Amino acid sequence: KGGAEGAAEEAARKERKIRKKLREVAALEARAAQGKEHLTAKQQLQVARKHKLERTLRKVLKLHKATQTAAATEAGDDGDGRELGGNMHREMTRPSPLQLAREYLTLAEEYRVSLRCTLFHVRRILKEALLKYQLMADMLAAPDVATIHKLVGQCEGYSLHGYTPDPDKAKKEKAAIELKKFRESTRKRFEERLVRKAKRAGLAHDHFLKQGAEPPTADEVCELKAMAKEQAFERWKAKHGQHCWAHHLEGGCERERACAFLHADPVPPTSAEGDEGGEWHG
């Protein structure tokens, strides 16, 4: 193919390639920021090229738009132009949020991104769909990556077959989102205190943030309940100190919304391995 049509297809190909590289960089940055992986020299170079990739993407987007317009104009000059222009437009449409979410999940699993980070990015990518199909609260409470995949699948199904909103669920959805925002602000203040504490002690800013961040498994909670309280509490502080003791071991937290400790659900025994971090949602 030549002329504007060929140029438009080439611009679309370049755009897809650059976007894929940027998503890979985002996954690497997330891993490095959590201190779970030291980037290789090659990976560091890949991250260093991020700004250059972003500049290139902006140029390609301008080129893509211009060549699409030119291709549509050329296609309109012959008898099959309208059909050809329509097909080209469909072929060069950017990946949908659902496609991007699937691709991100693939990368997140490949680079072993934590559940908390994975949830954050999938929620951003699919915010519109999750709100439209009243699945945001379910996503906020997702205990594992398998549940995230399931919810993305539900969004795909509703986008194809339609969805009828549930008024009662809408109220719960709104309450869950408001609670999430409140807890995030509370948690942020808690983390800021830990950072200040580390700085005063002359330690790395994330020194205390890394301690006690591991979520407990369901088996561990049962085991701790069977132990003497003093012994169980010392073990809890050492391994799960950022998580709420009362939420897991005292039948509920009296502070509820005001509690700055993590209220993550226990990790199921089958997924305890390989799931790092964990989302907190009270």
GROMACS .gro file of C-alpha atoms in nm:
model
  282
    1LYS     CA    1   0.000   0.000   0.000
    2GLY     CA    2   0.126   0.348  -0.081
    3GLY     CA    3   0.035   0.714  -0.055
    4ALA     CA    4  -0.156   0.849   0.242
    5GLU     CA    5  -0.307   0.508   0.318
    6GLY     CA    6   0.034   0.347   0.363
    7ALA     CA    7   0.161   0.642   0.568
    8ALA     CA    8  -0.143   0.623   0.797
    9GLU     CA    9  -0.093   0.252   0.861
   10GLU     CA   10   0.278   0.307   0.932
   11ALA     CA   11   0.195   0.586   1.179
   12ALA     CA   12  -0.056   0.360   1.355
   13ARG     CA   13   0.202   0.081   1.379
   14LYS     CA   14   0.459   0.318   1.532
   15GLU     CA   15   0.203   0.446   1.782
   16ARG     CA   16   0.118   0.094   1.903
   17LYS     CA   17   0.487   0.007   1.935
   18ILE     CA   18   0.569   0.318   2.141
   19ARG     CA   19   0.268   0.274   2.369
   20LYS     CA   20   0.373  -0.084   2.440
   21LYS     CA   21   0.724   0.033   2.534
   22LEU     CA   22   0.581   0.298   2.766
   23ARG     CA   23   0.365   0.040   2.943
   24GLU     CA   24   0.671  -0.179   2.993
   25VAL     CA   25   0.857   0.119   3.141
   26ALA     CA   26   0.565   0.187   3.378
   27ALA     CA   27   0.579  -0.173   3.501
   28LEU     CA   28   0.955  -0.148   3.562
   29GLU     CA   29   0.915   0.182   3.748
   30ALA     CA   30   0.648   0.029   3.971
   31ARG     CA   31   0.873  -0.264   4.060
   32ALA     CA   32   1.169  -0.039   4.136
   33ALA     CA   33   0.961   0.206   4.341
   34GLN     CA   34   0.845  -0.075   4.569
   35GLY     CA   35   1.204  -0.185   4.626
   36LYS     CA   36   1.129  -0.540   4.516
   37GLU     CA   37   1.367  -0.552   4.227
   38HIS     CA   38   1.701  -0.399   4.125
   39LEU     CA   39   1.683  -0.302   3.761
   40THR     CA   40   1.948  -0.437   3.529
   41ALA     CA   41   2.160  -0.197   3.324
   42LYS     CA   42   1.941  -0.270   3.022
   43GLN     CA   43   1.622  -0.203   3.220
   44GLN     CA   44   1.765   0.122   3.362
   45LEU     CA   45   1.842   0.238   3.009
   46GLN     CA   46   1.486   0.146   2.909
   47VAL     CA   47   1.345   0.361   3.191
   48ALA     CA   48   1.584   0.647   3.109
   49ARG     CA   49   1.439   0.664   2.759
   50LYS     CA   50   1.087   0.727   2.889
   51HIS     CA   51   1.081   1.103   2.820
   52LYS     CA   52   1.224   1.051   2.472
   53LEU     CA   53   0.952   0.794   2.402
   54GLU     CA   54   0.684   1.036   2.524
   55ARG     CA   55   0.813   1.311   2.294
   56THR     CA   56   0.823   1.069   2.002
   57LEU     CA   57   0.468   0.955   2.079
   58ARG     CA   58   0.338   1.314   2.066
   59LYS     CA   59   0.495   1.359   1.722
   60VAL     CA   60   0.358   1.026   1.598
   61LEU     CA   61   0.007   1.114   1.721
   62LYS     CA   62   0.014   1.436   1.518
   63LEU     CA   63   0.138   1.243   1.214
   64HIS     CA   64  -0.124   0.972   1.267
   65LYS     CA   65  -0.406   1.227   1.277
   66ALA     CA   66  -0.282   1.403   0.964
   67THR     CA   67  -0.234   1.082   0.763
   68GLN     CA   68  -0.575   0.947   0.868
   69THR     CA   69  -0.739   1.261   0.731
   70ALA     CA   70  -0.539   1.242   0.409
   71ALA     CA   71  -0.614   0.871   0.366
   72ALA     CA   72  -0.987   0.927   0.413
   73THR     CA   73  -0.977   1.205   0.153
   74GLU     CA   74  -0.795   0.984  -0.098
   75ALA     CA   75  -1.033   0.696  -0.034
   76GLY     CA   76  -1.330   0.919  -0.114
   77ASP     CA   77  -1.202   0.973  -0.473
   78ASP     CA   78  -1.297   0.625  -0.596
   79GLY     CA   79  -1.609   0.412  -0.592
   80ASP     CA   80  -1.495   0.198  -0.299
   81GLY     CA   81  -1.355   0.493  -0.107
   82ARG     CA   82  -1.616   0.516   0.164
   83GLU     CA   83  -1.591   0.146   0.252
   84LEU     CA   84  -1.210   0.152   0.238
   85GLY     CA   85  -1.191   0.462   0.455
   86GLY     CA   86  -1.424   0.303   0.712
   87ASN     CA   87  -1.217  -0.015   0.725
   88MET     CA   88  -0.895   0.181   0.766
   89HIS     CA   89  -1.046   0.380   1.050
   90ARG     CA   90  -1.144   0.063   1.235
   91GLU     CA   91  -0.804  -0.096   1.178
   92MET     CA   92  -0.619   0.205   1.313
   93THR     CA   93  -0.838   0.273   1.615
   94ARG     CA   94  -0.634   0.291   1.932
   95PRO     CA   95  -0.655  -0.002   2.176
   96SER     CA   96  -0.965   0.020   2.393
   97PRO     CA   97  -0.931   0.059   2.773
   98LEU     CA   98  -1.031  -0.307   2.808
   99GLN     CA   99  -0.752  -0.413   2.571
  100LEU     CA  100  -0.506  -0.193   2.760
  101ALA     CA  101  -0.617  -0.344   3.091
  102ARG     CA  102  -0.562  -0.697   2.960
  103GLU     CA  103  -0.219  -0.603   2.828
  104TYR     CA  104  -0.126  -0.436   3.157
  105LEU     CA  105  -0.231  -0.746   3.353
  106THR     CA  106  -0.009  -0.960   3.131
  107LEU     CA  107   0.288  -0.730   3.197
  108ALA     CA  108   0.208  -0.709   3.570
  109GLU     CA  109   0.214  -1.087   3.600
  110GLU     CA  110   0.535  -1.109   3.395
  111TYR     CA  111   0.714  -0.855   3.619
  112ARG     CA  112   0.543  -0.975   3.941
  113VAL     CA  113   0.389  -0.637   4.023
  114SER     CA  114   0.218  -0.623   4.364
  115LEU     CA  115  -0.158  -0.658   4.393
  116ARG     CA  116  -0.190  -0.305   4.532
  117CYS     CA  117  -0.005  -0.153   4.236
  118THR     CA  118  -0.195  -0.370   3.986
  119LEU     CA  119  -0.530  -0.262   4.130
  120PHE     CA  120  -0.427   0.103   4.118
  121HIS     CA  121  -0.341   0.095   3.748
  122VAL     CA  122  -0.633  -0.124   3.638
  123ARG     CA  123  -0.873   0.110   3.820
  124ARG     CA  124  -0.722   0.407   3.638
  125ILE     CA  125  -0.740   0.237   3.299
  126LEU     CA  126  -1.098   0.113   3.344
  127LYS     CA  127  -1.239   0.389   3.565
  128GLU     CA  128  -1.516   0.481   3.320
  129ALA     CA  129  -1.623   0.119   3.260
  130LEU     CA  130  -1.606   0.022   3.629
  131LEU     CA  131  -1.829   0.314   3.723
  132LYS     CA  132  -2.068   0.256   3.432
  133TYR     CA  133  -2.112  -0.113   3.514
  134GLN     CA  134  -2.111  -0.058   3.894
  135LEU     CA  135  -1.805  -0.274   3.949
  136MET     CA  136  -1.576  -0.019   4.115
  137ALA     CA  137  -1.656  -0.139   4.468
  138ASP     CA  138  -1.588  -0.498   4.363
  139MET     CA  139  -1.256  -0.392   4.210
  140LEU     CA  140  -1.158  -0.200   4.524
  141ALA     CA  141  -1.215  -0.517   4.728
  142ALA     CA  142  -1.044  -0.757   4.484
  143PRO     CA  143  -0.833  -0.997   4.696
  144ASP     CA  144  -0.620  -1.133   4.410
  145VAL     CA  145  -0.527  -1.096   4.043
  146ALA     CA  146  -0.771  -1.372   3.942
  147THR     CA  147  -1.058  -1.156   4.068
  148ILE     CA  148  -0.927  -0.859   3.870
  149HIS     CA  149  -0.926  -1.072   3.554
  150LYS     CA  150  -1.283  -1.181   3.632
  151LEU     CA  151  -1.402  -0.821   3.674
  152VAL     CA  152  -1.233  -0.713   3.350
  153GLY     CA  153  -1.417  -1.003   3.184
  154GLN     CA  154  -1.747  -0.877   3.326
  155CYS     CA  155  -1.677  -0.532   3.181
  156GLU     CA  156  -1.610  -0.693   2.844
  157GLY     CA  157  -1.936  -0.886   2.863
  158TYR     CA  158  -2.141  -0.581   2.958
  159SER     CA  159  -1.981  -0.374   2.681
  160LEU     CA  160  -2.098  -0.634   2.428
  161HIS     CA  161  -2.440  -0.728   2.567
  162GLY     CA  162  -2.544  -0.418   2.760
  163TYR     CA  163  -2.599  -0.348   3.130
  164THR     CA  164  -2.899  -0.238   3.338
  165PRO     CA  165  -2.794  -0.021   3.636
  166ASP     CA  166  -2.899  -0.130   3.986
  167PRO     CA  167  -3.010   0.172   4.200
  168ASP     CA  168  -2.928  -0.004   4.530
  169LYS     CA  169  -2.585  -0.105   4.409
  170ALA     CA  170  -2.521   0.254   4.296
  171LYS     CA  171  -2.558   0.373   4.657
  172LYS     CA  172  -2.319   0.106   4.783
  173GLU     CA  173  -2.077   0.189   4.502
  174LYS     CA  174  -2.074   0.557   4.599
  175ALA     CA  175  -2.022   0.475   4.967
  176ALA     CA  176  -1.735   0.237   4.885
  177ILE     CA  177  -1.558   0.497   4.671
  178GLU     CA  178  -1.596   0.766   4.940
  179LEU     CA  179  -1.462   0.527   5.203
  180LYS     CA  180  -1.169   0.440   4.978
  181LYS     CA  181  -1.077   0.807   4.936
  182PHE     CA  182  -1.100   0.867   5.310
  183ARG     CA  183  -0.883   0.566   5.392
  184GLU     CA  184  -0.625   0.667   5.132
  185SER     CA  185  -0.590   1.012   5.289
  186THR     CA  186  -0.559   0.855   5.636
  187ARG     CA  187  -0.305   0.604   5.511
  188LYS     CA  188  -0.105   0.879   5.339
  189ARG     CA  189  -0.068   1.068   5.667
  190PHE     CA  190   0.042   0.746   5.838
  191GLU     CA  191   0.307   0.679   5.573
  192GLU     CA  192   0.430   1.039   5.594
  193ARG     CA  193   0.489   0.988   5.968
  194LEU     CA  194   0.691   0.674   5.898
  195VAL     CA  195   0.902   0.861   5.641
  196ARG     CA  196   0.971   1.144   5.889
  197LYS     CA  197   1.064   0.888   6.154
  198ALA     CA  198   1.313   0.725   5.914
  199LYS     CA  199   1.467   1.061   5.824
  200ARG     CA  200   1.515   1.151   6.192
  201ALA     CA  201   1.691   0.818   6.242
  202GLY     CA  202   1.914   0.878   5.938
  203LEU     CA  203   1.767   0.579   5.754
  204ALA     CA  204   1.635   0.535   5.400
  205HIS     CA  205   1.297   0.708   5.366
  206ASP     CA  206   1.118   0.378   5.301
  207HIS     CA  207   1.290   0.186   5.584
  208PHE     CA  208   0.982   0.164   5.808
  209LEU     CA  209   0.742   0.144   5.514
  210LYS     CA  210   0.892  -0.193   5.423
  211GLN     CA  211   0.859  -0.334   5.775
  212GLY     CA  212   0.538  -0.520   5.852
  213ALA     CA  213   0.384  -0.457   5.510
  214GLU     CA  214   0.328  -0.826   5.433
  215PRO     CA  215  -0.043  -0.918   5.464
  216PRO     CA  216  -0.127  -1.218   5.683
  217THR     CA  217  -0.259  -1.539   5.536
  218ALA     CA  218  -0.582  -1.697   5.658
  219ASP     CA  219  -0.378  -1.980   5.813
  220GLU     CA  220  -0.155  -1.734   6.000
  221VAL     CA  221  -0.457  -1.555   6.148
  222CYS     CA  222  -0.593  -1.887   6.278
  223GLU     CA  223  -0.251  -1.977   6.419
  224LEU     CA  224  -0.214  -1.641   6.594
  225LYS     CA  225  -0.561  -1.669   6.749
  226ALA     CA  226  -0.453  -1.996   6.908
  227MET     CA  227  -0.143  -1.837   7.068
  228ALA     CA  228  -0.108  -1.637   7.390
  229LYS     CA  229  -0.200  -1.274   7.317
  230GLU     CA  230   0.138  -1.126   7.416
  231GLN     CA  231   0.331  -1.376   7.204
  232ALA     CA  232   0.093  -1.336   6.911
  233PHE     CA  233   0.114  -0.955   6.926
  234GLU     CA  234   0.495  -0.956   6.918
  235ARG     CA  235   0.492  -1.183   6.616
  236TRP     CA  236   0.228  -0.964   6.452
  237LYS     CA  237   0.432  -0.646   6.503
  238ALA     CA  238   0.741  -0.809   6.354
  239LYS     CA  239   0.576  -0.946   6.041
  240HIS     CA  240   0.247  -0.760   5.988
  241GLY     CA  241   0.295  -0.438   6.187
  242GLN     CA  242   0.134  -0.213   5.926
  243HIS     CA  243  -0.188  -0.418   5.937
  244CYS     CA  244  -0.467  -0.364   6.189
  245TRP     CA  245  -0.444  -0.614   6.476
  246ALA     CA  246  -0.802  -0.549   6.590
  247HIS     CA  247  -0.946  -0.594   6.240
  248HIS     CA  248  -0.797  -0.942   6.209
  249LEU     CA  249  -0.780  -1.076   6.564
  250GLU     CA  250  -1.032  -0.892   6.782
  251GLY     CA  251  -1.344  -0.924   6.571
  252GLY     CA  252  -1.333  -0.571   6.433
  253CYS     CA  253  -1.166  -0.233   6.461
  254GLU     CA  254  -1.333   0.027   6.685
  255ARG     CA  255  -1.166   0.313   6.497
  256GLU     CA  256  -1.309   0.193   6.164
  257ARG     CA  257  -1.279   0.483   5.916
  258ALA     CA  258  -1.019   0.667   6.125
  259CYS     CA  259  -0.780   0.370   6.148
  260ALA     CA  260  -0.453   0.428   5.959
  261PHE     CA  261  -0.346   0.064   5.971
  262LEU     CA  262  -0.413  -0.160   5.675
  263HIS     CA  263  -0.744  -0.347   5.675
  264ALA     CA  264  -0.655  -0.600   5.405
  265ASP     CA  265  -0.840  -0.931   5.394
  266PRO     CA  266  -0.621  -1.232   5.482
  267VAL     CA  267  -0.444  -1.383   5.183
  268PRO     CA  268  -0.602  -1.719   5.087
  269PRO     CA  269  -0.356  -2.007   5.149
  270THR     CA  270  -0.354  -2.101   4.779
  271SER     CA  271  -0.240  -1.754   4.671
  272ALA     CA  272  -0.013  -1.667   4.960
  273GLU     CA  273   0.295  -1.740   4.754
  274GLY     CA  274   0.380  -1.497   4.481
  275ASP     CA  275   0.136  -1.228   4.596
  276GLU     CA  276   0.337  -0.940   4.727
  277GLY     CA  277   0.194  -0.645   4.912
  278GLY     CA  278  -0.183  -0.667   4.890
  279GLU     CA  279  -0.450  -0.404   4.869
  280TRP     CA  280  -0.596  -0.252   5.181
  281HIS     CA  281  -0.958  -0.154   5.182
  282GLY     CA  282  -1.093  -0.172   5.532
   0.00000   0.00000   0.00000
